[in-house]
XYZ file of C-alpha atoms in Angstrom:
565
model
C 302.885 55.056 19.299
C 299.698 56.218 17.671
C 298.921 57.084 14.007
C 298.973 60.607 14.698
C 302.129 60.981 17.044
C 305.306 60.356 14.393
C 303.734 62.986 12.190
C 303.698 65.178 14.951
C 307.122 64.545 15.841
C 308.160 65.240 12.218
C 305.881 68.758 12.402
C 307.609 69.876 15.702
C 311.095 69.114 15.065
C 310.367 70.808 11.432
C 308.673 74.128 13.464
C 312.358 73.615 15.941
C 314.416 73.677 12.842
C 313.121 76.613 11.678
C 312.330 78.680 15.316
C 315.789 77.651 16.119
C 317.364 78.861 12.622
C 315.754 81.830 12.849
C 316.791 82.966 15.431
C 319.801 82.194 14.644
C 320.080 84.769 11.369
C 317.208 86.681 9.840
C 315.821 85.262 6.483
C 312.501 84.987 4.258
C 311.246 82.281 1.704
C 310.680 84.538 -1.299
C 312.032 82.617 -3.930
C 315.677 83.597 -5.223
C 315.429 85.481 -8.314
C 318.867 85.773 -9.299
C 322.365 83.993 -8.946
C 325.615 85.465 -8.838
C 326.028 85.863 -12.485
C 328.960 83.768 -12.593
C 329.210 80.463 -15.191
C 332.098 78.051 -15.115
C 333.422 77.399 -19.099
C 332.910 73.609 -18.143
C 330.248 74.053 -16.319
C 326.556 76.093 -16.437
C 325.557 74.402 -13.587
C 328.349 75.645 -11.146
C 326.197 78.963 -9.952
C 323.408 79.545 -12.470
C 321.816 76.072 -13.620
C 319.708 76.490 -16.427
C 318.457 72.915 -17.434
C 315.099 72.380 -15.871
C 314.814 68.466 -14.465
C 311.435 68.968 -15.839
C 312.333 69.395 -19.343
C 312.219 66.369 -22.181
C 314.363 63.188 -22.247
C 317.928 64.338 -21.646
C 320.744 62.796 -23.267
C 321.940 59.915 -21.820
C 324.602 60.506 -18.531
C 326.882 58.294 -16.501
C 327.378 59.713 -12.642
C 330.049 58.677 -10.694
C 329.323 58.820 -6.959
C 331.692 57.794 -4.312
C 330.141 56.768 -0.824
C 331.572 55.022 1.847
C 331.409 51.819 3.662
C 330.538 48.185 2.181
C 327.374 48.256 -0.748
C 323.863 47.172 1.043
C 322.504 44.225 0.302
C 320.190 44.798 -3.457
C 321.243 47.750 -4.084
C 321.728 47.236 -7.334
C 318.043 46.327 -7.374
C 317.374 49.908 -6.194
C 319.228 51.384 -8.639
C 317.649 49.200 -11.304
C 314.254 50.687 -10.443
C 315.002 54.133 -10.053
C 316.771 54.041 -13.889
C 313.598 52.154 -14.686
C 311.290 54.857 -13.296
C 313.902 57.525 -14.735
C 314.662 56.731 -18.007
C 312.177 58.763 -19.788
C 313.294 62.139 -17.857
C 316.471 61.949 -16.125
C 317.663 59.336 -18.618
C 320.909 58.670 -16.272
C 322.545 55.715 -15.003
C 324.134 55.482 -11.761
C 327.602 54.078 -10.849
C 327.857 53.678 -7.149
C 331.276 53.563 -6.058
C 331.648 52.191 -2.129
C 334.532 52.645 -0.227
C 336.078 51.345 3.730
C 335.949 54.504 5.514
C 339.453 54.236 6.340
C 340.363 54.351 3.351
C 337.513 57.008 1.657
C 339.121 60.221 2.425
C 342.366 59.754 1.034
C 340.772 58.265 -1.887
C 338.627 60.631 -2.775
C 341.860 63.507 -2.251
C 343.658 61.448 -4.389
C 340.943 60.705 -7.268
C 340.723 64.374 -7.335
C 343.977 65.764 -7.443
C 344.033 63.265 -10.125
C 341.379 64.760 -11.837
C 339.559 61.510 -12.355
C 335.731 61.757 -13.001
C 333.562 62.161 -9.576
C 330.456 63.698 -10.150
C 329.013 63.700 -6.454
C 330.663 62.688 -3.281
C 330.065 62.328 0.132
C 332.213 64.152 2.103
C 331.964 65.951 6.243
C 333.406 68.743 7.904
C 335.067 66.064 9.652
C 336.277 64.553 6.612
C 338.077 66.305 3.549
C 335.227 68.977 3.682
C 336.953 72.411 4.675
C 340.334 71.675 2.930
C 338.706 70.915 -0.291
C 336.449 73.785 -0.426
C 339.479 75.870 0.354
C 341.501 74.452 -2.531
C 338.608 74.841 -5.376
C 337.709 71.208 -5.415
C 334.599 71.762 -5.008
C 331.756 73.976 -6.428
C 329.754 76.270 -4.921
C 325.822 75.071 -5.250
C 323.930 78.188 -4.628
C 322.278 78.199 -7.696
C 320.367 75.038 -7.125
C 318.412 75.843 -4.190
C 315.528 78.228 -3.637
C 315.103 77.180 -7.517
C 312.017 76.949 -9.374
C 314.198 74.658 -11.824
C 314.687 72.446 -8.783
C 311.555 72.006 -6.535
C 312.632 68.958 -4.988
C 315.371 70.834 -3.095
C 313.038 73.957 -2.726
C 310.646 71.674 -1.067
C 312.981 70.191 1.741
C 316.007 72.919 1.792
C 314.507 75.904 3.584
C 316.188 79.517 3.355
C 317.454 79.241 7.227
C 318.482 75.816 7.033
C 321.077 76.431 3.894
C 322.317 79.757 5.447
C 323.736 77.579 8.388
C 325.500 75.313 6.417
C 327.464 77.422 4.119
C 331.424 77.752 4.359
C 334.204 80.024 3.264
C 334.883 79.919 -0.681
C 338.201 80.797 -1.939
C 336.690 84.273 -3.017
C 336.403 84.614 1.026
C 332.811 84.295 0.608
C 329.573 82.056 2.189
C 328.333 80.078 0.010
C 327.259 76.615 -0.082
C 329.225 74.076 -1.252
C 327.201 70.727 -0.442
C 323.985 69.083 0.140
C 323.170 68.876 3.768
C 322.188 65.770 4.784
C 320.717 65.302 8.283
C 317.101 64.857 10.399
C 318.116 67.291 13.404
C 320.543 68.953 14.296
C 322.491 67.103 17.278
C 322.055 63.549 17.336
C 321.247 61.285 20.481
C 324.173 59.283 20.953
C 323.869 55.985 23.023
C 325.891 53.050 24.202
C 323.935 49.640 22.284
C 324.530 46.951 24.090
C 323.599 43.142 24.654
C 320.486 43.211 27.075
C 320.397 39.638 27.334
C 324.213 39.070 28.625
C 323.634 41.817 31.181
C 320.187 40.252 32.566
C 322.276 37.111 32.297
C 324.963 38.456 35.173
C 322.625 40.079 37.313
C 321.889 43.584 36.145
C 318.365 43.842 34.626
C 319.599 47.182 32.515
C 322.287 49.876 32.048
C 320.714 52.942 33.869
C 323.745 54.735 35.221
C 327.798 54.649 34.485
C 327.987 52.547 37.512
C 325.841 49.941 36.037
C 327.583 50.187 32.672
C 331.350 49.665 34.705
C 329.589 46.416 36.514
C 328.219 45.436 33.084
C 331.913 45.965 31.097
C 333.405 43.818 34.104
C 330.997 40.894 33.540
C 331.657 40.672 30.298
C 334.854 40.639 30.638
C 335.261 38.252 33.410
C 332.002 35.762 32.106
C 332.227 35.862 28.294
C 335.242 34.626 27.213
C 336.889 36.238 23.835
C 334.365 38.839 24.015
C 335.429 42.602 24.242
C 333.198 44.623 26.564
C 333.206 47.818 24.458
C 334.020 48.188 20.930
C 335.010 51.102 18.749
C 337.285 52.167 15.679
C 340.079 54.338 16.348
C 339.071 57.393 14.736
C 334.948 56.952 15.658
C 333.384 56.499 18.813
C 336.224 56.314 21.283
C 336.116 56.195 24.905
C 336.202 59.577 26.036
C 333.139 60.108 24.117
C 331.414 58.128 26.795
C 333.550 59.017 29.889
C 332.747 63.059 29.032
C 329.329 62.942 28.254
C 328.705 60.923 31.863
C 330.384 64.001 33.430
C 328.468 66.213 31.275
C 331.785 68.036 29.882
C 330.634 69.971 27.044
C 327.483 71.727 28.849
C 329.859 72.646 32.145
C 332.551 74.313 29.685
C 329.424 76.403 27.871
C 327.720 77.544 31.406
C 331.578 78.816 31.818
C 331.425 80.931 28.319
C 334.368 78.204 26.996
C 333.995 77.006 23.454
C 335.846 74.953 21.107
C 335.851 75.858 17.143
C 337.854 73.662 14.752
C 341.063 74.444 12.871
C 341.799 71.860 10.872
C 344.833 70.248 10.869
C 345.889 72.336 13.965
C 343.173 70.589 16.266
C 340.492 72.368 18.425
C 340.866 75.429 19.797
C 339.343 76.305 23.225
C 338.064 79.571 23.961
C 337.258 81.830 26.658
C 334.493 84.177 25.003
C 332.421 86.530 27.206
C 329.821 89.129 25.898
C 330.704 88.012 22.603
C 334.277 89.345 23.436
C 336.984 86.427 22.898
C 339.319 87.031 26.755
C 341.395 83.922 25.865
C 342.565 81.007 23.394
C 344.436 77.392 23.565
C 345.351 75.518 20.950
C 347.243 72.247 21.606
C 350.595 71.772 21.541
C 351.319 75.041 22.787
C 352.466 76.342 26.678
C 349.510 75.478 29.102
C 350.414 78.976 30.539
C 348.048 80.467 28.057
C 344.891 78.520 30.081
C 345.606 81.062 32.371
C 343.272 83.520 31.700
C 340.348 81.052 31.351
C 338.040 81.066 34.528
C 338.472 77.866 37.442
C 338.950 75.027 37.024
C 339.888 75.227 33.230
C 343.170 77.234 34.386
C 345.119 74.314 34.194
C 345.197 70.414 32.350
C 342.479 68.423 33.554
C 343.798 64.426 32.925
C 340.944 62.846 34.574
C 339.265 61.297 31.375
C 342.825 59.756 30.329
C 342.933 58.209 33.368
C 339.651 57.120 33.572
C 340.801 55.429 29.852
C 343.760 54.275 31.282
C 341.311 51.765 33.479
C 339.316 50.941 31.063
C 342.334 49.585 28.967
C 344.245 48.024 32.068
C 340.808 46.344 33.775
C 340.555 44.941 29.783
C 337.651 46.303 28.979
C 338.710 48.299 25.722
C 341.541 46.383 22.879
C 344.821 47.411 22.957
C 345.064 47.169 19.912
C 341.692 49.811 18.893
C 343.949 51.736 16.980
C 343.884 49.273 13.848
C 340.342 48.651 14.654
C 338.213 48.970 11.205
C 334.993 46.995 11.880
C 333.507 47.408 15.163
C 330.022 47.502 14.001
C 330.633 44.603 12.607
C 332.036 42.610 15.369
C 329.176 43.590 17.606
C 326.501 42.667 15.097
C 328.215 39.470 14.931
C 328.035 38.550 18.543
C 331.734 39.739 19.415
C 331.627 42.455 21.567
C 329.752 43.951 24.202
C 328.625 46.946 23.627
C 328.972 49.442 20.639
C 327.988 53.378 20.183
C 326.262 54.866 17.586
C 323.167 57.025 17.133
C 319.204 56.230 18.559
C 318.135 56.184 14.833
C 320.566 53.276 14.176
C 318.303 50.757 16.494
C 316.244 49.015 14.075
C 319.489 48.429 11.516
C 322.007 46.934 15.083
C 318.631 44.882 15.985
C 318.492 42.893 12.953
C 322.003 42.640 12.253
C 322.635 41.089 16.065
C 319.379 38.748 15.803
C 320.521 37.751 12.553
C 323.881 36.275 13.723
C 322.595 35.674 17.452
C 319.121 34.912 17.427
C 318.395 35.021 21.137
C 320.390 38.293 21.476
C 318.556 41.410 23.096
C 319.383 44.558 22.219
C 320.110 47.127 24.806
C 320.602 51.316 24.709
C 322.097 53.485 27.467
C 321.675 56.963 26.434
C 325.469 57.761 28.274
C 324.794 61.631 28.662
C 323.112 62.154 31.640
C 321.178 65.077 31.197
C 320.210 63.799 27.641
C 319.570 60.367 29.424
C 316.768 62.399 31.724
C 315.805 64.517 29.002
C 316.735 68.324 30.833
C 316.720 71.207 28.612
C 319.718 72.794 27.392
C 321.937 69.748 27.140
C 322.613 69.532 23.648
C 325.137 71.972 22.319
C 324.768 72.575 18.528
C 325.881 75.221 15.389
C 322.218 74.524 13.958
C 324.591 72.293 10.963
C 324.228 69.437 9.411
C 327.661 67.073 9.591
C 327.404 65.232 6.225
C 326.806 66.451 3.011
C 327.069 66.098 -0.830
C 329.550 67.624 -2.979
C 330.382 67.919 -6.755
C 333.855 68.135 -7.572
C 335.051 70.863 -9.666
C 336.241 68.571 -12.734
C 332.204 67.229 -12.873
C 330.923 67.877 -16.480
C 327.309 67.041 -15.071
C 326.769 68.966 -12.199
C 323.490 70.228 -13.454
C 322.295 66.105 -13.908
C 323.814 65.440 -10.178
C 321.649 67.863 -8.725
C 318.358 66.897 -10.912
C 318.994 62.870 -9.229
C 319.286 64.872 -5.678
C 316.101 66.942 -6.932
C 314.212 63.587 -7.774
C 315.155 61.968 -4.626
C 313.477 64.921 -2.419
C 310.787 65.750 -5.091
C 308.377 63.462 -2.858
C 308.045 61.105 -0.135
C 307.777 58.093 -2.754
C 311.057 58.765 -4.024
C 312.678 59.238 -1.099
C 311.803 56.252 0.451
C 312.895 54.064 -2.579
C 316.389 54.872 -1.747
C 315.935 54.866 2.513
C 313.885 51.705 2.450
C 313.962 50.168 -0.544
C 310.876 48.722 -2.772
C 307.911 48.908 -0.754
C 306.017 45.563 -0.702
C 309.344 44.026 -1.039
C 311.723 45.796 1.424
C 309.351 47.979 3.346
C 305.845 48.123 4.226
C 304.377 51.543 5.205
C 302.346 51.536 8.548
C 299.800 54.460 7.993
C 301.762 57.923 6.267
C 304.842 58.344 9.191
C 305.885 54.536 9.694
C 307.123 51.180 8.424
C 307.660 47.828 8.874
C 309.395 44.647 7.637
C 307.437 42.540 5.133
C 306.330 39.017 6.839
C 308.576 36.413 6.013
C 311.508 38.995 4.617
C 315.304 38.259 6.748
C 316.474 41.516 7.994
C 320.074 40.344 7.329
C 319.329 40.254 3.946
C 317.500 43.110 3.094
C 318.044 46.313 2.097
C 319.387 48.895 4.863
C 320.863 52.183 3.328
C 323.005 54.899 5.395
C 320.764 57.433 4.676
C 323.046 60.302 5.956
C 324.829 59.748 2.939
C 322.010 60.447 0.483
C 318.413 60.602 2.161
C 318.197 62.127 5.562
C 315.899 64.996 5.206
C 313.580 66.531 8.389
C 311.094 66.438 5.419
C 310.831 62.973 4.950
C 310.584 61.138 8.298
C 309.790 57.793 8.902
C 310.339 55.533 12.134
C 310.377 51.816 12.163
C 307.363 50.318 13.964
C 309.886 48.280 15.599
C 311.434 51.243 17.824
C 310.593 50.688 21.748
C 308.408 53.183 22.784
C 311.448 54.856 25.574
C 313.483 55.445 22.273
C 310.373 57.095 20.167
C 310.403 59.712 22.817
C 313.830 61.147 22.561
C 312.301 62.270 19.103
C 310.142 64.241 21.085
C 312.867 65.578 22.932
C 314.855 66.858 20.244
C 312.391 68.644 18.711
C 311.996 70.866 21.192
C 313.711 74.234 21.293
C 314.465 74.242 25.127
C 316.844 70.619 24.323
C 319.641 72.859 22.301
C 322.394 75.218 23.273
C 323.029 77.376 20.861
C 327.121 77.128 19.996
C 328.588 80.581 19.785
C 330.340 80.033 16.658
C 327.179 78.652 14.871
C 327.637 79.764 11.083
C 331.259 80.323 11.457
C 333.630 78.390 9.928
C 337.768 78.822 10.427
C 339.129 79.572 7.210
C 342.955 77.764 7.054
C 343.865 79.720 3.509
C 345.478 82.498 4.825
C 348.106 79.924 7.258
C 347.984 77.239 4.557
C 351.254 76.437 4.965
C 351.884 76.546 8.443
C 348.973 74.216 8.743
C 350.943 72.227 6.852
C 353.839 71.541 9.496
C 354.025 68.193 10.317
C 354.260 68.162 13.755
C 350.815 68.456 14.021
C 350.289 64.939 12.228
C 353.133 64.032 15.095
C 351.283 65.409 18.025
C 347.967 63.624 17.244
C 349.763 60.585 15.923
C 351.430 60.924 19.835
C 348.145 61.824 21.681
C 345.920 58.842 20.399
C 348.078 56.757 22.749
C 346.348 58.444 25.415
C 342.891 58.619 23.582
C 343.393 54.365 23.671
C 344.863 54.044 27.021
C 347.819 53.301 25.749
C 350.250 55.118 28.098
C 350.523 55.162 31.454
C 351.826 57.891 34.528
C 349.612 60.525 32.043
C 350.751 64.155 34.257
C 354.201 63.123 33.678
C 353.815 61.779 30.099
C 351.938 65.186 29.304
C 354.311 67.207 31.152
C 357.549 65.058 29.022
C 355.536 65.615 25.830
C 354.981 69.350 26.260
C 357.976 70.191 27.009
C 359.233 68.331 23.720
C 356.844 70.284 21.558
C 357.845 74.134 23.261
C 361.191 72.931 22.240
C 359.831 72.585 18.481
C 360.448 76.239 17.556
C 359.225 76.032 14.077
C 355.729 74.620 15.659
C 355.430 76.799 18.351
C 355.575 79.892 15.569
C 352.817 78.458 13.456
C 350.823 77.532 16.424
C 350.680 81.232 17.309
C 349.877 82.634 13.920
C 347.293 80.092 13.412
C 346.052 80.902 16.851
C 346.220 84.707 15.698
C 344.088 84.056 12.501
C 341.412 82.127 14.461
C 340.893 84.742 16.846
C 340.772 87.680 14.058
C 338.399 85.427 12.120
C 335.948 84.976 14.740
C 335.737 88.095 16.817
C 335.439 89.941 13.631
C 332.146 87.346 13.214
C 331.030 87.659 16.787
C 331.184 91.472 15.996
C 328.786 90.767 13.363
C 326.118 88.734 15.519
């Protein structure tokens, strides 16, 4: 890749982003000149922050922030500089709390119903996210942005990219309620996997799901002890794979049938046409009410259980996923396969593997097929980011959290401190858009930070000299308006207060408890499984009611937004 082409990649997808956004909901950049006129007794900074991070030393300031997963390698020795470079202005010093992922999102529900001291936190629509915002546990951050007091974030958080990744307040309200964190706005997902194994038994690459079944069987048959795909329970499962090979999600759109999120009630499909909504599902209830949805959704469709069900019984999946915590991990170390994660994770999985395997190659089957061959419209997204930053409500520094977020995306320089490290030590920057490894420096060993925790920004891009040149281009490809479909409930977001409680039942921790056998292959004769287990939830009364007013509330909530559009 030339000098030239990363920063173009950065300028298109940035000119996407903000095409894409627009024309999503109408905005302008003119600088906010008010707030809502609200202040919290505990805290200015909760809608109208009025400490400039430019003004003299501040008073000294512990933050607690809680991420997840295990602390990188010298981390310490990034925080060590940043308080270094800091202590004059921001004068704070960062605690760092890291956490298993299994175990993060209870932990941080916990820590704050507790009221212990959490300053920022990473947290996900997928996580804790919606629940938390709906209970007051977090703050809203309006304030911050679009902020003179706050150019970092003015510089990297446009007006169209924070209007689509606002949620429902308890005052029923928009407003945002965390940093988003992201580079685009649908990842490339892709099976990694051990290129050198597969040229070993015969198949010179992955290029199809036919080549990927032949490859799983090899392994499984050739490398004793080693499982031929890997995954966590709750992240990355099977289906993933089997469905995006059949192209699920971009079918079910071309038939005007979208799924929107509930919460603790699962995802609802819907049958939506003209921006008119002609039918719902939401599981657990009577597959009678597919009816109304065009062929072939009219009925069940158990083909990707079965297809599951083979993977488990031919061995190439665990039996035992569902107390599966470190799947990275085992394939890093040589263990496994084949593993799934995102085409920006490449240069992190490559020196992992070649640090425990030396010889290892590393592999990537982009598993979508009309991602794989780069069509247009095959990536369905809300124009949302899926991570973000929070403050808790029971933060006393809310207004010093967002000055360390402000420093961070003030400029490339301090960005990169916390996404690659030191330079000269960590990092080496090739020309202004790339980097490199320093000679000599063990890529086990150095620093490699989750940056959709803290960093990611469309901003401030970098790729790793070390990306093969048929993954560069799928940067290409995403940033190019004619990749996306544009979900019908982008900027909506279902808003459980009004059926708190019947979101509460717990049968619905039952019935997904009951379906993840399924999701892990774990149950065979599937049409009359499903058939035995629907009939026992129809017979749950007490469900079936709050399935139906949940159902109710959905559909009020979002036709009265489609009305809107």
């Amino acid at each position: 890749m030339n000098k030239g082409t990363k920063k173009t990649l950065s300028l298109l997808l940035a000119a996407s982003m903000s095409m894409s956004l627009l024309a999503a909901c109408t905005g302008n950049n003119t600088p906010s000149t008010s707030n809502t006129g609200k202040e919290s007794s505990t805290n200015s900074g909760q809608n109208n922050p009025s400490t400039s991070p430019e003004s003299k030393t501040l008073e000294p300031v512990k933050l607690e922030v809680m991420l997840w997963g295990d602390k990188p390698k010298q981390f310490d020795e990034i925080v060590a500089e940043f308080e270094r470079q800091t202590q004059d202005t921001l004068n704070i010093d960062l605690n760092v709390t890291w956490t298993p992922l299994a175990d993060y999102g209870n932990k941080i529900k916990l820590m704050l119903s507790a009221g212990q001291k959490i300053d920022l936190a990473f947290d996900a629509p997928w996580l804790n996210m919606p629940s938390l915002i709906a209970n007051g546990s977090y703050i809203e951050l309006d304030g911050y942005f679009n902020n003179d007091q706050y150019p970092g974030l003015k510089k990297a958080f446009g007006e169209s990219l924070l209007k689509n990744n606002t949620f429902v307040g308890p005052d029923k309200e928009q407003h945002l309620y965390g940093v988003p964190l992201g580079q685009g706005y649908a990842p490339v997902y892709a099976l990694y996997y051990r290129k050198d194994l597969s040229k070993k038994h015969g198949i010179p690459e992955l290029k199809s799901y036919d080549d990927m079944i032949a490859y799983f069987d090899a392994i499984k048959n050739n490398e004793p002890g080693m499982t031929p795909y890997i995954f966590n329970k709750d992240q990355y499962p099977p289906a993933w794979i089997i469905d995006g090979d059949s192209g699920l999600k971009i079918k079910q759109a071309q038939n005007d049938i979208w799924e929107v999120s509930t919460g603790a009630a699962g995802v609802a499909k819907l049958h939506i046409v003209d921006n008119q909504i002609k039918a719902a599902y939401l599981p657990g209830e009577s597959t009678e009410a597919l009816k109304d949805f065009p062929a072939p959704y009219q009925a069940p469709d158990f083909s990707t259980n079965e297809e599951i069900l083979k993977w488990n019984e031919q061995g190439f999946i665990e039996s035992n996923a569902i107390n599966r915590k470190d799947a990275q991990d085992q394939f890093t170390a040589g263990t496994a396969g084949s593993y799934m994660q995102t085409l920006d994770s490449y240069v992190a999985l490559e020196n992992a593997l070649k640090a425990a395997v030396a010889d290892s190659e590393l592999g990537v089957y982009v598993y979508e097929n009309n991602v794989r061959n780069m069509e247009p419209a095959s990536l369905l997204t809300e124009f949302k980011f899926w991570n973000f930053l929070s403050i808790p409500a029971s933060s006393k520094n809310a207004d010093r959290a967002m000055m360390f977020l402000d420093w961070i995306f003030a400029s490339q320089e301090n960005h990169d401190l916390f996404e690659y490290g030191i330079e000269g030590k960590n990092w080496v920057a090739v020309g202004d858009d790339k980097y490199k490894l320093p000679d000599g420096v063990d890529p086990g060993q150095n620093y490699a930070f989750p940056g959709y925790q803290l960093t990611w920004n469309p901003t401030y891009m970098r790729l790793a000299e070390a990306y093969p040149q048929d993954i560069v281009k799928y940067y290409s490809y995403v940033a190019q308006d004619s990749t996306f479909v544009k979900q019908i409930s982008a900027g909506f977001t279902f808003n459980g207060e009004p059926v708190k409680t019947e979101l509460t039942n717990p049968s619905f921790a039952k019935m997904a408890a009951d379906n993840a056998g399924f999701e892990l292959g774990l149950i065979k004769n599937i049409a009359d499984s499903k058939a035995k287990q629907e009939q026992n939830l129809l017979k749950d009364k007490k469900l079936q009611e709050d399935i139906q007013t949940i159902k109710a509330e959905l559909v009020k909530q979002l036709q009265a937004f489609l009305d809107e559009q």
